[in-house]
PDB file of C-alpha atoms and ligand atoms in Angstrom:
ATOM      1  CA  VAL T  42     165.642 202.446 100.586  1.00 44.00           C
ATOM      2  CA  THR T  43     166.580 205.916 102.498  1.00 46.00           C
ATOM      3  CA  VAL T  44     165.405 206.204 106.006  1.00 49.00           C
ATOM      4  CA  ASP T  45     164.417 209.447 106.686  1.00 48.00           C
ATOM      5  CA  ASP T  46     166.691 210.664 110.029  1.00 47.00           C
ATOM      6  CA  ALA T  47     165.523 214.258 110.387  1.00 49.00           C
ATOM      7  CA  SER T  48     163.521 213.046 113.557  1.00 53.00           C
ATOM      8  CA  PRO T  49     165.550 211.933 116.322  1.00 63.00           C
ATOM      9  CA  SER T  50     164.423 208.070 117.514  1.00 67.00           C
ATOM     10  CA  LEU T  51     163.254 207.072 120.536  1.00 73.00           C
ATOM     11  CA  PHE T  52     163.525 203.531 122.203  1.00 74.00           C
ATOM     12  CA  ALA T  53     160.394 202.273 123.648  1.00 81.00           C
ATOM     13  CA  PRO T  54     160.284 198.577 124.038  1.00 80.00           C
ATOM     14  CA  SER T  55     156.724 198.240 124.208  1.00 86.00           C
ATOM     15  CA  LEU T  56     153.374 199.334 123.877  1.00 91.00           C
ATOM     16  CA  LEU T  57     153.346 201.135 127.459  1.00 91.00           C
ATOM     17  CA  ALA T  58     156.423 202.878 127.264  1.00 90.00           C
ATOM     18  CA  ALA T  59     155.761 204.340 123.254  1.00 92.00           C
ATOM     19  CA  LEU T  60     152.416 206.095 124.995  1.00 94.00           C
ATOM     20  CA  GLY T  61     154.594 206.957 128.326  1.00 92.00           C
ATOM     21  CA  VAL T  62     156.459 208.804 125.718  1.00 92.00           C
ATOM     22  CA  LEU T  63     153.286 210.495 124.624  1.00 94.00           C
ATOM     23  CA  ARG T  64     151.784 211.394 128.110  1.00 94.00           C
ATOM     24  CA  ALA T  65     155.441 212.976 129.223  1.00 92.00           C
ATOM     25  CA  ARG T  66     155.140 215.086 126.190  1.00 93.00           C
ATOM     26  CA  GLY T  67     151.514 215.936 126.888  1.00 95.00           C
ATOM     27  CA  LEU T  68     150.638 214.380 123.624  1.00 95.00           C
ATOM     28  CA  ARG T  69     146.595 212.966 124.127  1.00 94.00           C
ATOM     29  CA  ILE T  70     146.498 209.328 123.697  1.00 95.00           C
ATOM     30  CA  SER T  71     143.874 208.762 121.223  1.00 94.00           C
ATOM     31  CA  ALA T  72     142.610 205.495 120.258  1.00 94.00           C
ATOM     32  CA  ALA T  73     143.793 206.074 116.901  1.00 94.00           C
ATOM     33  CA  ARG T  74     147.608 206.352 118.334  1.00 96.00           C
ATOM     34  CA  ARG T  75     147.229 203.352 120.662  1.00 96.00           C
ATOM     35  CA  LEU T  76     146.091 201.410 117.262  1.00 97.00           C
ATOM     36  CA  ILE T  77     147.869 202.459 115.537  1.00 97.00           C
ATOM     37  CA  LEU T  78     151.292 201.930 117.509  1.00 96.00           C
ATOM     38  CA  ASP T  79     149.896 198.465 118.828  1.00 95.00           C
ATOM     39  CA  ALA T  80     149.812 197.562 114.969  1.00 96.00           C
ATOM     40  CA  LEU T  81     153.375 198.464 114.921  1.00 93.00           C
ATOM     41  CA  TYR T  82     154.144 196.487 117.754  1.00 90.00           C
ATOM     42  CA  ARG T  83     152.600 193.688 116.503  1.00 90.00           C
ATOM     43  CA  ALA T  84     153.765 193.686 113.089  1.00 87.00           C
ATOM     44  CA  ASP T  85     156.842 191.590 112.051  1.00 76.00           C
ATOM     45  CA  ARG T  86     157.896 194.212 109.373  1.00 79.00           C
ATOM     46  CA  PRO T  87     157.667 197.643 108.320  1.00 83.00           C
ATOM     47  CA  LEU T  88     154.081 198.609 107.073  1.00 90.00           C
ATOM     48  CA  SER T  89     152.735 201.272 104.630  1.00 91.00           C
ATOM     49  CA  ALA T  90     150.111 203.804 105.743  1.00 95.00           C
ATOM     50  CA  HIS T  91     147.437 201.353 104.287  1.00 94.00           C
ATOM     51  CA  ASP T  92     148.147 198.198 105.635  1.00 94.00           C
ATOM     52  CA  LEU T  93     147.664 200.836 108.683  1.00 96.00           C
ATOM     53  CA  ALA T  94     144.725 202.214 107.787  1.00 96.00           C
ATOM     54  CA  GLY T  95     143.171 198.195 107.023  1.00 95.00           C
ATOM     55  CA  ARG T  96     144.368 196.661 110.537  1.00 94.00           C
ATOM     56  CA  ILE T  97     143.030 199.181 112.647  1.00 94.00           C
ATOM     57  CA  SER T  98     139.911 200.459 110.330  1.00 92.00           C
ATOM     58  CA  ALA T  99     140.296 204.059 110.518  1.00 91.00           C
ATOM     59  CA  ASP T 100     140.752 206.103 107.080  1.00 94.00           C
ATOM     60  CA  LEU T 101     143.774 206.909 105.483  1.00 95.00           C
ATOM     61  CA  ALA T 102     143.842 210.424 106.363  1.00 96.00           C
ATOM     62  CA  SER T 103     143.518 210.091 110.144  1.00 96.00           C
ATOM     63  CA  VAL T 104     146.215 207.244 110.200  1.00 97.00           C
ATOM     64  CA  TYR T 105     149.000 209.658 108.174  1.00 96.00           C
ATOM     65  CA  ARG T 106     148.413 212.384 110.283  1.00 96.00           C
ATOM     66  CA  ASN T 107     149.107 210.341 113.405  1.00 97.00           C
ATOM     67  CA  LEU T 108     152.123 209.046 111.475  1.00 96.00           C
ATOM     68  CA  GLY T 109     153.493 212.217 110.929  1.00 95.00           C
ATOM     69  CA  LEU T 110     152.971 212.996 114.932  1.00 96.00           C
ATOM     70  CA  LEU T 111     154.553 209.911 115.994  1.00 95.00           C
ATOM     71  CA  GLU T 112     157.339 210.561 113.499  1.00 92.00           C
ATOM     72  CA  GLU T 113     157.863 213.987 114.882  1.00 92.00           C
ATOM     73  CA  VAL T 114     158.007 212.542 118.345  1.00 92.00           C
ATOM     74  CA  GLY T 115     160.037 209.692 117.208  1.00 89.00           C
ATOM     75  CA  LEU T 116     158.765 206.750 118.017  1.00 91.00           C
ATOM     76  CA  VAL T 117     158.198 205.994 114.743  1.00 91.00           C
ATOM     77  CA  ARG T 118     160.474 205.673 111.044  1.00 84.00           C
ATOM     78  CA  ARG T 119     160.155 206.067 107.463  1.00 82.00           C
ATOM     79  CA  VAL T 120     161.911 203.813 105.266  1.00 73.00           C
ATOM     80  CA  ARG T 121     161.448 204.575 100.853  1.00 66.00           C
ATOM     81  CA  LEU T 122     161.528 201.815  98.943  1.00 67.00           C
ATOM     82  CA  GLY T 123     162.113 202.959  95.179  1.00 59.00           C
ATOM     83  CA  GLY T 124     158.876 204.752  93.979  1.00 61.00           C
ATOM     84  CA  GLY T 125     157.062 202.302  96.598  1.00 67.00           C
ATOM     85  CA  PRO T 126     155.133 203.721  99.264  1.00 74.00           C
ATOM     86  CA  GLY T 127     156.670 205.116 102.441  1.00 80.00           C
ATOM     87  CA  LEU T 128     156.460 202.017 104.951  1.00 85.00           C
ATOM     88  CA  TYR T 129     156.492 202.816 108.551  1.00 89.00           C
ATOM     89  CA  SER T 130     158.588 200.695 111.493  1.00 85.00           C
ATOM     90  CA  LEU T 131     159.004 201.785 115.078  1.00 85.00           C
ATOM     91  CA  ALA T 132     161.909 204.064 115.879  1.00 81.00           C
ATOM     92  CA  SER T 133     163.137 201.466 118.044  1.00 73.00           C
ATOM     93  CA  ALA T 134     162.435 197.658 115.973  1.00 68.00           C
ATOM     94  CA  ALA T 135     165.339 196.016 114.260  1.00 60.00           C
ATOM     95  CA  HIS T 136     166.710 197.395 111.036  1.00 68.00           C
ATOM     96  CA  TYR T 137     165.076 195.529 108.991  1.00 74.00           C
ATOM     97  CA  GLU T 138     166.685 194.519 105.028  1.00 81.00           C
ATOM     98  CA  PHE T 139     165.461 194.138 102.278  1.00 80.00           C
ATOM     99  CA  VAL T 140     164.869 192.775  99.060  1.00 86.00           C
ATOM    100  CA  SER T 141     163.454 193.806  95.930  1.00 83.00           C
ATOM    101  CA  CYS T 142     161.961 192.992  92.399  1.00 87.00           C
ATOM    102  CA  GLU T 143     163.097 195.066  89.729  1.00 86.00           C
ATOM    103  CA  ARG T 144     160.263 193.976  86.888  1.00 87.00           C
ATOM    104  CA  CYS T 145     156.926 194.170  89.459  1.00 86.00           C
ATOM    105  CA  GLY T 146     158.042 196.600  91.963  1.00 79.00           C
ATOM    106  CA  ALA T 147     157.518 193.254  94.679  1.00 81.00           C
ATOM    107  CA  PHE T 148     160.010 193.633  98.076  1.00 78.00           C
ATOM    108  CA  GLU T 149     159.856 191.968 101.343  1.00 82.00           C
ATOM    109  CA  ALA T 150     161.575 193.403 104.115  1.00 79.00           C
ATOM    110  CA  ILE T 151     164.010 190.822 105.983  1.00 84.00           C
ATOM    111  CA  HIS T 152     165.410 190.163 109.554  1.00 83.00           C
ATOM    112  CA  PRO T 153     169.440 191.026 109.267  1.00 85.00           C
ATOM    113  CA  LYS T 154     169.275 187.403 111.055  1.00 90.00           C
ATOM    114  CA  ARG T 155     168.200 185.547 108.166  1.00 92.00           C
ATOM    115  CA  LEU T 156     170.810 187.363 105.680  1.00 92.00           C
ATOM    116  CA  GLU T 157     174.166 186.942 107.931  1.00 94.00           C
ATOM    117  CA  GLY T 158     174.773 183.673 105.856  1.00 95.00           C
ATOM    118  CA  VAL T 159     174.365 185.842 102.602  1.00 94.00           C
ATOM    119  CA  ARG T 160     176.381 188.088 104.907  1.00 94.00           C
ATOM    120  CA  ALA T 161     179.158 185.811 106.032  1.00 96.00           C
ATOM    121  CA  LEU T 162     179.456 184.298 101.919  1.00 96.00           C
ATOM    122  CA  ILE T 163     180.015 187.870 100.532  1.00 96.00           C
ATOM    123  CA  GLU T 164     182.500 188.491 103.256  1.00 96.00           C
ATOM    124  CA  GLN T 165     184.637 185.451 102.633  1.00 97.00           C
ATOM    125  CA  GLU T 166     184.676 185.595  98.976  1.00 97.00           C
ATOM    126  CA  PHE T 167     185.537 190.073  98.762  1.00 96.00           C
ATOM    127  CA  GLY T 168     186.053 190.556 102.351  1.00 96.00           C
ATOM    128  CA  TYR T 169     183.025 192.995 102.446  1.00 95.00           C
ATOM    129  CA  ARG T 170     180.583 193.577 104.983  1.00 91.00           C
ATOM    130  CA  ALA T 171     177.199 193.895 102.854  1.00 89.00           C
ATOM    131  CA  ASN T 172     174.560 195.630 104.480  1.00 80.00           C
ATOM    132  CA  PHE T 173     170.855 195.412 102.960  1.00 78.00           C
ATOM    133  CA  GLY T 174     169.501 197.781 104.904  1.00 66.00           C
ATOM    134  CA  GLN T 175     170.232 201.108 102.914  1.00 60.00           C
ATOM    135  CA  PHE T 176     169.842 199.442  99.373  1.00 69.00           C
ATOM    136  CA  PRO T 177     167.827 196.583  99.010  1.00 76.00           C
ATOM    137  CA  ILE T 178     168.883 193.303  96.912  1.00 87.00           C
ATOM    138  CA  VAL T 179     167.927 193.860  93.509  1.00 86.00           C
ATOM    139  CA  GLY T 180     166.840 191.001  91.724  1.00 89.00           C
ATOM    140  CA  VAL T 181     163.443 189.308  90.125  1.00 92.00           C
ATOM    141  CA  CYS T 182     160.905 187.419  92.185  1.00 91.00           C
ATOM    142  CA  ALA T 183     159.504 184.151  91.932  1.00 94.00           C
ATOM    143  CA  ASP T 184     156.382 184.638  90.350  1.00 94.00           C
ATOM    144  CA  CYS T 185     158.037 187.305  87.948  1.00 93.00           C
ATOM    145  CA  GLU T 186     160.520 184.438  87.536  1.00 94.00           C
ATOM    146  CA  ALA T 187     157.630 181.936  86.664  1.00 95.00           C
ATOM    147  CA  VAL T 188     156.260 183.981  84.047  1.00 93.00           C
ATOM    148  CA  ALA T 189     159.939 184.753  81.828  1.00 91.00           C
ATOM    149  CA  PRO T 190     162.773 183.310  83.298  1.00 90.00           C
ATOM    150  CA  THR T 191     166.028 185.312  83.253  1.00 86.00           C
ATOM    151  CA  ALA T 192     168.511 184.726  81.058  1.00 79.00           C
ATOM    152  CA  THR T 193     171.527 184.588  83.097  1.00 64.00           C
ATOM    153  CA  ARG T 194     170.207 181.678  84.547  1.00 51.00           C
ATOM    154  CA  SER T 195     170.637 179.096  82.198  1.00 49.00           C
ATOM    155  CA  GLN T 196     174.310 180.522  81.879  1.00 47.00           C
TER     156      GLN T 196
HETATM  157 ZN1  LIG J 273     157.849 190.470  90.359  1.00 80.44          ZN
END
């Protein structure tokens, strides 16, 4: 996972605050921009442009164009996960961490709080404070495991 840090991140705690940022920059608050931001504020995980287009019933090209602008402004951040599609979240949202399947490419965004137990265990055993935001925890997802169990499981 690499986070594109080319643009500055802006802290906008609410949709209203984000719209205020656009207004302050003299940018038009189009229906598409409002809907994209609203969807991102409601989402509990980063979304792909495809997800967003589906949620707000907009065409993909328009979603990409507006995401590009929101990223430039600093309201939206793009995360890349291996070869998967780019994912977008609010720049001010919690930094997600990820688990990813090495076989089918499935991934899940996880709130850092849910990984505290794992982090504590690793810290206790190895003295390292683990961070899964930059690189995901890579393994085999439940679906792939059901189809063909990994050999290490039985050892
Ligand atoms: Zn899988």
